[in-house]
Tab-separated table of C-alpha atoms in Angstrom:
chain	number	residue	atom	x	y	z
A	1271	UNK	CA	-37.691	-11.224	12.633
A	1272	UNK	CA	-35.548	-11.811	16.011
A	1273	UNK	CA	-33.120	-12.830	13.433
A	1274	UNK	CA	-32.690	-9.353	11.683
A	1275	UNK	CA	-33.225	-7.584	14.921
A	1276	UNK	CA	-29.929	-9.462	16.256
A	1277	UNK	CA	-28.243	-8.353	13.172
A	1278	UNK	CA	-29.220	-4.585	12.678
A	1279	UNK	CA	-28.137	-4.487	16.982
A	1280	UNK	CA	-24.762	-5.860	16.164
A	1281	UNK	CA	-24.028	-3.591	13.267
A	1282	UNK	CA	-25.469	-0.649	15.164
A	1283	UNK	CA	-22.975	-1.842	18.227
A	1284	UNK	CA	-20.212	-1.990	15.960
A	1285	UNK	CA	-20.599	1.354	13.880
A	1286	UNK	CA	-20.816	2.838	17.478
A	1287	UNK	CA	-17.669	1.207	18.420
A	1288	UNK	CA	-15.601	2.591	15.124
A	1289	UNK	CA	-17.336	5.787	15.444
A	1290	UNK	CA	-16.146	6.126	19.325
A	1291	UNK	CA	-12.470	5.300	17.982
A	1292	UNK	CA	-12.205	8.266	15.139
A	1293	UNK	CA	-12.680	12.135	16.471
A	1294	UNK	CA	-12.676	15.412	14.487
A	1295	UNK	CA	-13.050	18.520	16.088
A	1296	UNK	CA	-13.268	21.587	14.111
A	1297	UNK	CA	-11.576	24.892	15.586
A	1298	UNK	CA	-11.581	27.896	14.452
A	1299	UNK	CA	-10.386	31.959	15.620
A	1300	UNK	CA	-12.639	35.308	14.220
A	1301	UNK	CA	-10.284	38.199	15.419
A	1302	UNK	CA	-11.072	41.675	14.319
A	1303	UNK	CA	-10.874	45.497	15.375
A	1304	UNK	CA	-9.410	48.775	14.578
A	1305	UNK	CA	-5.685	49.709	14.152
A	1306	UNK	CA	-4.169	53.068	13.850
A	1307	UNK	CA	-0.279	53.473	12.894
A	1308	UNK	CA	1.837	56.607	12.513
A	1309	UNK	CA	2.386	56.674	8.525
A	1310	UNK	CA	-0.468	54.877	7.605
A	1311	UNK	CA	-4.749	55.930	7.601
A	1312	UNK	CA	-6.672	53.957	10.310
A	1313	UNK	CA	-7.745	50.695	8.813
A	1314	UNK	CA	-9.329	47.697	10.263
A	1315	UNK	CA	-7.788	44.589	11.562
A	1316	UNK	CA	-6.659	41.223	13.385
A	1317	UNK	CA	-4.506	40.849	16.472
A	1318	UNK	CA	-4.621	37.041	16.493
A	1319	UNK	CA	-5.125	35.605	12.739
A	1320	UNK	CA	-8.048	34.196	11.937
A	1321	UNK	CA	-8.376	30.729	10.927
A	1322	UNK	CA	-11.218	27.968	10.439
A	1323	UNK	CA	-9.362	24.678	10.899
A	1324	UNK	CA	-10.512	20.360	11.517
A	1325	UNK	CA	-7.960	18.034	13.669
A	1326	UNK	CA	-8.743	14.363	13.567
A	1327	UNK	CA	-7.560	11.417	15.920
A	1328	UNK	CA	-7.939	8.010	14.933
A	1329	UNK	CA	-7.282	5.213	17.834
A	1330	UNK	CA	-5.551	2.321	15.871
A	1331	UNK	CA	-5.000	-0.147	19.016
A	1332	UNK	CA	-1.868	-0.858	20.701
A	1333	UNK	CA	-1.099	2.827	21.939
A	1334	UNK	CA	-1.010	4.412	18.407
A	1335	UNK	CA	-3.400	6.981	17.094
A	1336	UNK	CA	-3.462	8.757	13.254
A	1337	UNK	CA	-3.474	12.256	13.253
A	1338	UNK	CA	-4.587	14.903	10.548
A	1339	UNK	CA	-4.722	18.517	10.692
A	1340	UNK	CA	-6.283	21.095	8.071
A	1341	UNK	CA	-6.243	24.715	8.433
A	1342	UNK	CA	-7.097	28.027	6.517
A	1343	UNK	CA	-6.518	31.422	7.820
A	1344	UNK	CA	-8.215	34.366	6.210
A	1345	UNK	CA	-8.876	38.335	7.210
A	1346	UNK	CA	-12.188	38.410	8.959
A	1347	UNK	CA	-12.676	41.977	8.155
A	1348	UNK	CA	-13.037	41.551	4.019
A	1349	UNK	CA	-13.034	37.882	3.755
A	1350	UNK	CA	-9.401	37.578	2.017
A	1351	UNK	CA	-6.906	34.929	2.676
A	1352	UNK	CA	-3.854	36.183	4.393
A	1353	UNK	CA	-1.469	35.205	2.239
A	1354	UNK	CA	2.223	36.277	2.358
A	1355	UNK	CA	3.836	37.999	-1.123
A	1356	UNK	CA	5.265	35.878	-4.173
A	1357	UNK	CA	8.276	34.926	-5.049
A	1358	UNK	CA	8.501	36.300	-9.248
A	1359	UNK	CA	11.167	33.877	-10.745
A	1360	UNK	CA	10.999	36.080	-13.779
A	1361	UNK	CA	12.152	39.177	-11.882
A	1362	UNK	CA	13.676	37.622	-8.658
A	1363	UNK	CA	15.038	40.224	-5.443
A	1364	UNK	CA	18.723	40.410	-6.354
A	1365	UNK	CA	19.670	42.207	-3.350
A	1366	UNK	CA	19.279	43.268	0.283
A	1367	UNK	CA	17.739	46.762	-0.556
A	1368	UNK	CA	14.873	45.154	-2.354
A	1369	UNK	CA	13.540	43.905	0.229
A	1370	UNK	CA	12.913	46.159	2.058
A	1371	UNK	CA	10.138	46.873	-0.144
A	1372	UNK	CA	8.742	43.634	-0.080
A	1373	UNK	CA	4.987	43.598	1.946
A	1374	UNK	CA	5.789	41.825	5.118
A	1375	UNK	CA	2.797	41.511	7.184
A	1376	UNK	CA	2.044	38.290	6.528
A	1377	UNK	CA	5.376	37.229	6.055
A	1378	UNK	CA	6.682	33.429	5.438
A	1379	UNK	CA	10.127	32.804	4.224
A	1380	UNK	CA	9.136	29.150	3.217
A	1381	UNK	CA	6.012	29.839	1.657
A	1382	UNK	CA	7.979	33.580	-0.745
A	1383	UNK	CA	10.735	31.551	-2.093
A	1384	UNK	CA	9.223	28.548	-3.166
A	1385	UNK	CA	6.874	31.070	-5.782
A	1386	UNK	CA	3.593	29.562	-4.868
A	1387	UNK	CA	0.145	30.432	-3.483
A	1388	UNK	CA	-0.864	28.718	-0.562
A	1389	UNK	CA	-4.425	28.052	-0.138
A	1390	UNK	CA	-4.192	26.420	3.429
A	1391	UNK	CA	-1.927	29.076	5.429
A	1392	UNK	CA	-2.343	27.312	8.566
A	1393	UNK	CA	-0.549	23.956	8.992
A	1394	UNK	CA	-2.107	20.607	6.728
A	1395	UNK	CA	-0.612	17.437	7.893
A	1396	UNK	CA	-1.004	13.842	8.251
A	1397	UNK	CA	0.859	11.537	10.794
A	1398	UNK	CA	0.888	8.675	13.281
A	1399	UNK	CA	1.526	9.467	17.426
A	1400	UNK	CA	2.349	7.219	19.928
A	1401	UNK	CA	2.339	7.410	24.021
A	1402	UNK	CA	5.805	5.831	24.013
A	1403	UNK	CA	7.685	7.389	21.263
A	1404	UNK	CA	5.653	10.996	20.501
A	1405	UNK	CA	4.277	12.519	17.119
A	1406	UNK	CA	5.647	12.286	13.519
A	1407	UNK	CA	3.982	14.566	10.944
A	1408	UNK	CA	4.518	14.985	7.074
A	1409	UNK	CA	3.298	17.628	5.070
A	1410	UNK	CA	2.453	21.578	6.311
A	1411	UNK	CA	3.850	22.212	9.839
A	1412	UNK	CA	4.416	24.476	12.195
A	1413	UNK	CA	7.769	26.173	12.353
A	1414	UNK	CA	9.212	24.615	15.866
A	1415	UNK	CA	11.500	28.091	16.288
A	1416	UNK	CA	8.670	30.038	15.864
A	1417	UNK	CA	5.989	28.139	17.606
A	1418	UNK	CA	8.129	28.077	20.537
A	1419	UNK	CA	10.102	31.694	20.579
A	1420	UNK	CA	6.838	33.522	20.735
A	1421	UNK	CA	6.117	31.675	24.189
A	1422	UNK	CA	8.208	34.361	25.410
A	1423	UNK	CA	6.466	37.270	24.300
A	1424	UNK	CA	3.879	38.419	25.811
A	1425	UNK	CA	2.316	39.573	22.316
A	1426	UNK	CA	2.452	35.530	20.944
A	1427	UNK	CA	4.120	37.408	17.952
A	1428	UNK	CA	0.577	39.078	17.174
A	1429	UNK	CA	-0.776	42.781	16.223
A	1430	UNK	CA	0.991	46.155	16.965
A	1431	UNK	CA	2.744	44.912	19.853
A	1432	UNK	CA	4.262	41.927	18.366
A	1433	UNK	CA	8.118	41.135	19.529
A	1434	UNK	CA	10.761	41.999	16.594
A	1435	UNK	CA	11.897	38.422	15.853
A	1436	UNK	CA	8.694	38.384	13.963
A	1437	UNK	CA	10.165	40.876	10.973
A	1438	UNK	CA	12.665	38.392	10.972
A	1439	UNK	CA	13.600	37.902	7.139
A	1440	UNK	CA	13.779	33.641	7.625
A	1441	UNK	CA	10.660	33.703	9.822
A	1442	UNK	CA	8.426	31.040	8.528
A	1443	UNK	CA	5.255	30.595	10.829
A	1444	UNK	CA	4.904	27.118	8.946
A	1445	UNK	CA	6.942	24.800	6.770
A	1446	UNK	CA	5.561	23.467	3.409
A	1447	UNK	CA	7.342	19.754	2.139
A	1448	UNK	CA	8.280	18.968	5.562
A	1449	UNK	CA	8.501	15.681	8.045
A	1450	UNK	CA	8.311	16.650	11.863
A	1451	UNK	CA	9.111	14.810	14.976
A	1452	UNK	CA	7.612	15.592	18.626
A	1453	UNK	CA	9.304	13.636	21.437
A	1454	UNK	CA	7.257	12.846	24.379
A	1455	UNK	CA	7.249	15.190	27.504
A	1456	UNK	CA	10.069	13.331	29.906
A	1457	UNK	CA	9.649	15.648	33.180
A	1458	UNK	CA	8.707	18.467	31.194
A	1459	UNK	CA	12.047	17.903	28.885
A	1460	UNK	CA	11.025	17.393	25.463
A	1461	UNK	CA	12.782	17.338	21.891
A	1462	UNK	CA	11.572	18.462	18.006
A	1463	UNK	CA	13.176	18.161	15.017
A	1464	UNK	CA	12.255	18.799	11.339
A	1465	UNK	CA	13.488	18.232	7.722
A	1466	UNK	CA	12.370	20.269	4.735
A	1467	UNK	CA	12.674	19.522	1.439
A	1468	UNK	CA	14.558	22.123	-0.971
A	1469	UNK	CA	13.614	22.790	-4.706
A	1470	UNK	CA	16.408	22.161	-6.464
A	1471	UNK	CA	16.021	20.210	-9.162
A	1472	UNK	CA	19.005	19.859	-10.862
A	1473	UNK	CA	17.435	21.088	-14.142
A	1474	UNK	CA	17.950	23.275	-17.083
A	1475	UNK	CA	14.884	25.911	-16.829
A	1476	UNK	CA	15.790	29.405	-15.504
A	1477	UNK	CA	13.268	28.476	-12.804
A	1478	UNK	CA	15.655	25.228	-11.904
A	1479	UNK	CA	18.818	27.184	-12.383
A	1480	UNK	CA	18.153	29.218	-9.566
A	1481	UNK	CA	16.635	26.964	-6.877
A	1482	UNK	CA	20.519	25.263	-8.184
A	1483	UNK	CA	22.152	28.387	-6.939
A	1484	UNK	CA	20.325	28.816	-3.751
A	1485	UNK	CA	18.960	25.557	-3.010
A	1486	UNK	CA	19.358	23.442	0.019
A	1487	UNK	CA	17.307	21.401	2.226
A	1488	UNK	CA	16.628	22.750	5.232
A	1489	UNK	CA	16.481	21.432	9.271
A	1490	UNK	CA	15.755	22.349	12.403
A	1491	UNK	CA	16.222	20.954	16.037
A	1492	UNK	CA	14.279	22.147	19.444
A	1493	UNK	CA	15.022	21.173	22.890
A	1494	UNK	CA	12.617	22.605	25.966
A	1495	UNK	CA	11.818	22.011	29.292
A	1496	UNK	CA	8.644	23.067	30.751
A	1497	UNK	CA	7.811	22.182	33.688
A	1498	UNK	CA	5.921	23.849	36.838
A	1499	UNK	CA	6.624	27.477	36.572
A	1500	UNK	CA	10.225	27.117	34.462
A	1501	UNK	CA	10.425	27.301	30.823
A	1502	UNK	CA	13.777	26.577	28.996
A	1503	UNK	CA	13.977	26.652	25.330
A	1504	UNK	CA	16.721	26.320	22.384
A	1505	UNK	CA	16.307	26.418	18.924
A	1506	UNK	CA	18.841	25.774	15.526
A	1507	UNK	CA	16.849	26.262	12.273
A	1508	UNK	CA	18.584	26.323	8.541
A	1509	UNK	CA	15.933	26.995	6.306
A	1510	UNK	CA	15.305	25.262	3.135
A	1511	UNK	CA	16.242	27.298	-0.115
A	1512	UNK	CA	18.082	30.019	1.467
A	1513	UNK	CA	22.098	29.184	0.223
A	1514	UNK	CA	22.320	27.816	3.774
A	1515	UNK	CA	20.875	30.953	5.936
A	1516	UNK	CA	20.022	29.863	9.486
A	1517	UNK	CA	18.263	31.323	12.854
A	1518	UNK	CA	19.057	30.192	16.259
A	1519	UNK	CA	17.629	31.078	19.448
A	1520	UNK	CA	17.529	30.756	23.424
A	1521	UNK	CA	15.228	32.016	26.463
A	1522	UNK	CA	13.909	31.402	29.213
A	1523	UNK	CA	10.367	32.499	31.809
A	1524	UNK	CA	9.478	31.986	35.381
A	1525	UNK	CA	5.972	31.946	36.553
A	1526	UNK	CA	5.337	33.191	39.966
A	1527	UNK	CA	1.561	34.306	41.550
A	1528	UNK	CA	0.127	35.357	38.198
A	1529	UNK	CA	2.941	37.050	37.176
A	1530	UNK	CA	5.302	35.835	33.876
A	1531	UNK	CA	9.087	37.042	33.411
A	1532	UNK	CA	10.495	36.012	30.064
A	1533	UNK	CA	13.926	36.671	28.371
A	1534	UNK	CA	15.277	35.643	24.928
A	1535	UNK	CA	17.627	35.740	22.205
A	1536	UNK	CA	17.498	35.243	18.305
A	1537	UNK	CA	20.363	35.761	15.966
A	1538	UNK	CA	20.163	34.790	12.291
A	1539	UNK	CA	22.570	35.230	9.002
A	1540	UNK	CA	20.593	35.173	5.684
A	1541	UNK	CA	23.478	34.115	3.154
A	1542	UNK	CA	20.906	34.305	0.104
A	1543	UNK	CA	22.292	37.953	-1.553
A	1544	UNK	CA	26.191	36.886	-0.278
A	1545	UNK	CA	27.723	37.148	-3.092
A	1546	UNK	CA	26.038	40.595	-3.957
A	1547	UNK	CA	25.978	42.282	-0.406
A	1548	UNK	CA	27.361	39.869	1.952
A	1549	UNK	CA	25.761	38.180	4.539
A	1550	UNK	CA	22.879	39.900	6.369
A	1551	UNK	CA	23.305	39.403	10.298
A	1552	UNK	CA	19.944	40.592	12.740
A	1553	UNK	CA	20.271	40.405	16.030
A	1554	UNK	CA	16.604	40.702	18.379
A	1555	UNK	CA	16.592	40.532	22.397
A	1556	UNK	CA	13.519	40.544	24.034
A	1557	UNK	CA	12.345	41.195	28.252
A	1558	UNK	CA	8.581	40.520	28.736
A	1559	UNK	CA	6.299	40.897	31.651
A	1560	UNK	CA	2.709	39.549	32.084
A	1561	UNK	CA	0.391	39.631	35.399
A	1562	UNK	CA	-3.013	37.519	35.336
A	1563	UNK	CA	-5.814	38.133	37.696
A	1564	UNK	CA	-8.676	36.708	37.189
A	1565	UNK	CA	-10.200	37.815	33.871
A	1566	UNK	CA	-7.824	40.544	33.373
A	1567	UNK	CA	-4.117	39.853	31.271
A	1568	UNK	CA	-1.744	42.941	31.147
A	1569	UNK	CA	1.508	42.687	28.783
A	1570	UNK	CA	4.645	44.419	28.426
A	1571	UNK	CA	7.727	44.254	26.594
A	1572	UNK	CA	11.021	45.711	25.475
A	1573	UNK	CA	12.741	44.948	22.245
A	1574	UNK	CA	15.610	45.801	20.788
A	1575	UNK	CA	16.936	44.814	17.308
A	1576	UNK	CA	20.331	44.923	14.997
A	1577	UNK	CA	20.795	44.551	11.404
A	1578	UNK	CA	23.468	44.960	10.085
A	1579	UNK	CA	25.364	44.077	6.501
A	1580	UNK	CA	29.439	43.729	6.618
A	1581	UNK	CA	30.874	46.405	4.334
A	1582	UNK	CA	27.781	48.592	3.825
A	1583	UNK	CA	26.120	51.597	5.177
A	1584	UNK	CA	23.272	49.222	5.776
A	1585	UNK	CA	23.792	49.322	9.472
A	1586	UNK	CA	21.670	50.063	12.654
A	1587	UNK	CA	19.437	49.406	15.472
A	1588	UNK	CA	15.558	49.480	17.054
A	1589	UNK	CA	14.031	49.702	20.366
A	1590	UNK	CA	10.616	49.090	20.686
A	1591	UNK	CA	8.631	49.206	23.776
A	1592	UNK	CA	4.583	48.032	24.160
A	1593	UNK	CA	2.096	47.761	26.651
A	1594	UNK	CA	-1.279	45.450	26.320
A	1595	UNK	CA	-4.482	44.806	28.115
A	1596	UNK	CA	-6.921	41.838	27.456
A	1597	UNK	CA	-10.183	41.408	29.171
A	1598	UNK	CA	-11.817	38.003	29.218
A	1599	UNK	CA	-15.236	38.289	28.859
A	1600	UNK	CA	-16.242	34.903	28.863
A	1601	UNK	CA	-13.678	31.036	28.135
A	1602	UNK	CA	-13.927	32.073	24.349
A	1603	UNK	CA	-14.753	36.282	23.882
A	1604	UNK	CA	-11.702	38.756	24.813
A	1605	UNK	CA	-11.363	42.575	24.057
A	1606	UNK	CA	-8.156	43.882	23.880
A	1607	UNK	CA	-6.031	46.722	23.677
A	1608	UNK	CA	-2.505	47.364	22.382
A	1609	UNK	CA	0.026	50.429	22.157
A	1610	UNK	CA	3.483	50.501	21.084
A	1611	UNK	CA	6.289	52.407	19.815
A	1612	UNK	CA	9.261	51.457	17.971
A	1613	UNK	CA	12.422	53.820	17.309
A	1614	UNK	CA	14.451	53.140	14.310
A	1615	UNK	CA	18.174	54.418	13.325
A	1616	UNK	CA	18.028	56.175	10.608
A	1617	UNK	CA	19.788	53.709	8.806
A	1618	UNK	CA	17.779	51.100	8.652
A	1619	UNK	CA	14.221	52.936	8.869
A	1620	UNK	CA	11.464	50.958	7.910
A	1621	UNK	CA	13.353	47.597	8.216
A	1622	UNK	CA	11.383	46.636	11.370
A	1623	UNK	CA	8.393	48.210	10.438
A	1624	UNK	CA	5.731	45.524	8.993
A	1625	UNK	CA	2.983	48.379	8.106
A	1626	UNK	CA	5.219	49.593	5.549
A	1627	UNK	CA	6.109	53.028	6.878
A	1628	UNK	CA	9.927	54.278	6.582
A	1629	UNK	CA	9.573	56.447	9.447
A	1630	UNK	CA	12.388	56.645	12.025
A	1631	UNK	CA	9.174	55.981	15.037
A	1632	UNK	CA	6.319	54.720	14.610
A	1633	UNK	CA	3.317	54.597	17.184
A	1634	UNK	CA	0.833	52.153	16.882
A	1635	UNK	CA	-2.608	51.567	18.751
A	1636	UNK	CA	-4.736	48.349	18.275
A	1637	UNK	CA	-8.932	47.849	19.581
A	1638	UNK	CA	-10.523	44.796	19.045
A	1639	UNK	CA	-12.412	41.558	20.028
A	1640	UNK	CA	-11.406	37.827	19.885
A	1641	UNK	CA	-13.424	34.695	19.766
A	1642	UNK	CA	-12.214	31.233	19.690
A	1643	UNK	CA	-14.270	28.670	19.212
C-alpha cells in the first residue's frame, strides 16, 4: 500500500512538473458598434477586428522554448469570417482600373493572389525562441511592415479613422508560406526579417502559367529601436507573387507626459499590370497626435496620399484628416468614437475609399464598444 502511494505521488509530482513547463493561453477581441459613411446606409460594425485566438509556450531546457500560435478573426455583428476577396484564375484583373472595383475592406495582398480561402485570418504558426538568439516562426505570420507602420498611427490601422497606408494595394496584414525571424531587443534596437514562398510552379496549367508570369518569392527586412520614449522604425518588403512589386517605409514618435507625436513615410511600386499600364507608384505620409490621461485616449491624424500611373490620366491625390476618443471603462471594456473625412481628386475618386464609395469626400462616423479578453 505505502508502495503504490510512493508511486501515484511521484507520477502526480512529475505530471505537475511537465504541466508547469507547457502554457496555452487563449485570447481573444469582440469589437462591435455602429458606422455611418457618406455613400453608403448606416450599417453595423468593428473598429478593432475580432478574433478568438490560443498561443502556447513550451519550456524545452537550456534557454529554449516552442512556440505556437492559432488565430481566427470573424465579424462579431453576423458571425462571418472576415475574409478578404478571391483571386479568379479563370477571369484574373488584367489591369489597374479593375481594381478599383475590387472589395477592399478586408484587404490582403498575400492571401487575393494566391486564389484561396483562408480559414484562420489571424496568424497560425509554429516555431522555437531563444533568450540569446530571438524567435523563428514558419507558417502564417504577421506582416513585419505592417505590424510595425501602424505603431505610428494613432488609429492602429483600424475603423473610419484608419491611416491611408492601409488601402495600400500590397498591404498584407499577414503572410501565408512564410519563415520569420525576431532578433532579440539589444537596447531597444531590434531586427526582423521574413521569406515567403511564391507559387510558381513551373508548370503547364493556365493556373501555373500565370503564377510563371508573375511569380516571385517574396522578402522583407525590419530594423527598430524602441526604447524609453523614442521609436525608430524602417521597413523594405517585396511581396511574394507580385512580378517583383515592393513597399518600403520609415517613421518615427516621441513620447512625452502622455502625449505621442508620430511621423511616417510609405512608398510602394506594384509592377504586377507593367506591361499593360505601367508601374503603379502610391505615395502615403502620415502626422499623428495622441494624449493619455488616465482612462481617457484622444487621437488625431493627417494623411495625405498619391497614386499615380506613368503615362495615364490615372493620376491624383487625398487628404484625410480624423479625430478619435476612447474611454476605458475598465483593463479590458473601451467605448469609442471616431470621425473622419477624406478628400479625393477627382481623378482617382474612390481609390482610397475602402467602403466602396466613388465620391470625391467622404465623411465617416464610427460608435462602438471593445472587449479584450
Amino acid at each position: 500500500m505505502k508502495k503504490t502511494l510512493i508511486a501515484l505521488a511521484i507520477m502526480g509530482a512529475s505530471a505537475s512538473a511537465a504541466y508547469a513547463q507547457s502554457h496555452v493561453t487563449i485570447y481573444g477581441v469582440v469589437d462591435t458598434g455602429l458606422v455611418k459613411e457618406t455613400g453608403t446606409d448606416l450599417r453595423m460594425g468593428s473598429n478593432v477586428d475580432s478574433r478568438l485566438g490560443f498561443r502556447g509556450v513550451e519550456d524545452l531546457g537550456s534557454n529554449m522554448k516552442a512556440t505556437f500560435e492559432l488565430e481566427r478573426r470573424f465579424n462579431l455583428n453576423d458571425g462571418t469570417q472576415s475574409n478578404p476577396p478571391e483571386f479568379d484564375i479563370n477571369n484574373p484583373i488584367t489591369n489597374v482600373a479593375d481594381l478599383e472595383n475590387v472589395d477592399r475592406t478586408n484587404w490582403n495582398y498575400n492571401d487575393f493572389i494566391s486564389g484561396k480561402r483562408v480559414d484562420w485570418v489571424g496568424a497560425a504558426n509554429v516555431g522555437l525562441k531563444g533568450d540569446a538568439w530571438g524567435q523563428v516562426r514558419l507558417g502564417r505570420v504577421n506582416n513585419l511592415s505592417v505590424e510595425t507602420f501602424r505603431m505610428l498611427d494613432p488609429f492602429n490601422q483600424y475603423g473610419v479613422g484608419a491611416s491611408l497606408a492601409k488601402a495600400n494595394l500590397l498591404r498584407s496584414e499577414q503572410l501565408s508560406n512564410t519563415i520569420r525571424y525576431d532578433s532579440p531587443s539589444w537596447s531597444g534596437f531590434g531586427l526582423g526579417a521574413t521569406y515567403t514562398l511564391g507559387q510558381n510552379s513551373k508548370g503547364s496549367t493556365p493556373s501555373a502559367l500565370f503564377y510563371d508570369q508573375i511569380g516571385n518569392d517574396g522578402w522583407a527586412v525590419n530594423l527598430k529601436y524602441d526604447n524609453g520614449p523614442i521609436l525608430l522604425l524602417a521597413n523594405y518588403d517585396r511581396a511574394a507573387d507580385s512580378n517583383d512589386s515592393y513597399t518600403w517605409n520609415v517613421g518615427g514618435a516621441y513620447n512625452y507626459a502622455g502625449f505621442k507625436v508620430s511621423l511616417g513615410y510609405q512608398d510602394s511600386r506594384l509592377k504586377l499590370f507593367e506591361a499593360v499600364d505601367g508601374t503603379l507608384k502610391e505615395k502615403d505620409w502620415i502626422v499623428g497626435l495622441q494624449y493619455k490621461t488616465g482612462a481617457h485616449t484622444i487621437g488625431a491624424s493627417y494623411n495625405r496620399g498619391k497614386v499615380e500611373v506613368a503615362g495615364t490620366n490615372f493620376d491624383g491625390s487625398t487628404n484625410k484628416y480624423a479625430l478619435g476618443y476612447t474611454y476605458n471603462m475598465s483593463k479590458r471594456t473601451s467605448v469609442y468614437a471616431n470621425v473622419a473625412y477624406t478628400d479625393n481628386d477627382e481623378e482617382i475618386a474612390g481609390w482610397y475609399n475602402l467602403n466602396g464609395s466613388n465620391r470625391d469626400s467622404v465623411t465617416g462616423v464610427q460608435l462602438g464598444i471593445t472587449h479584450k479578453f
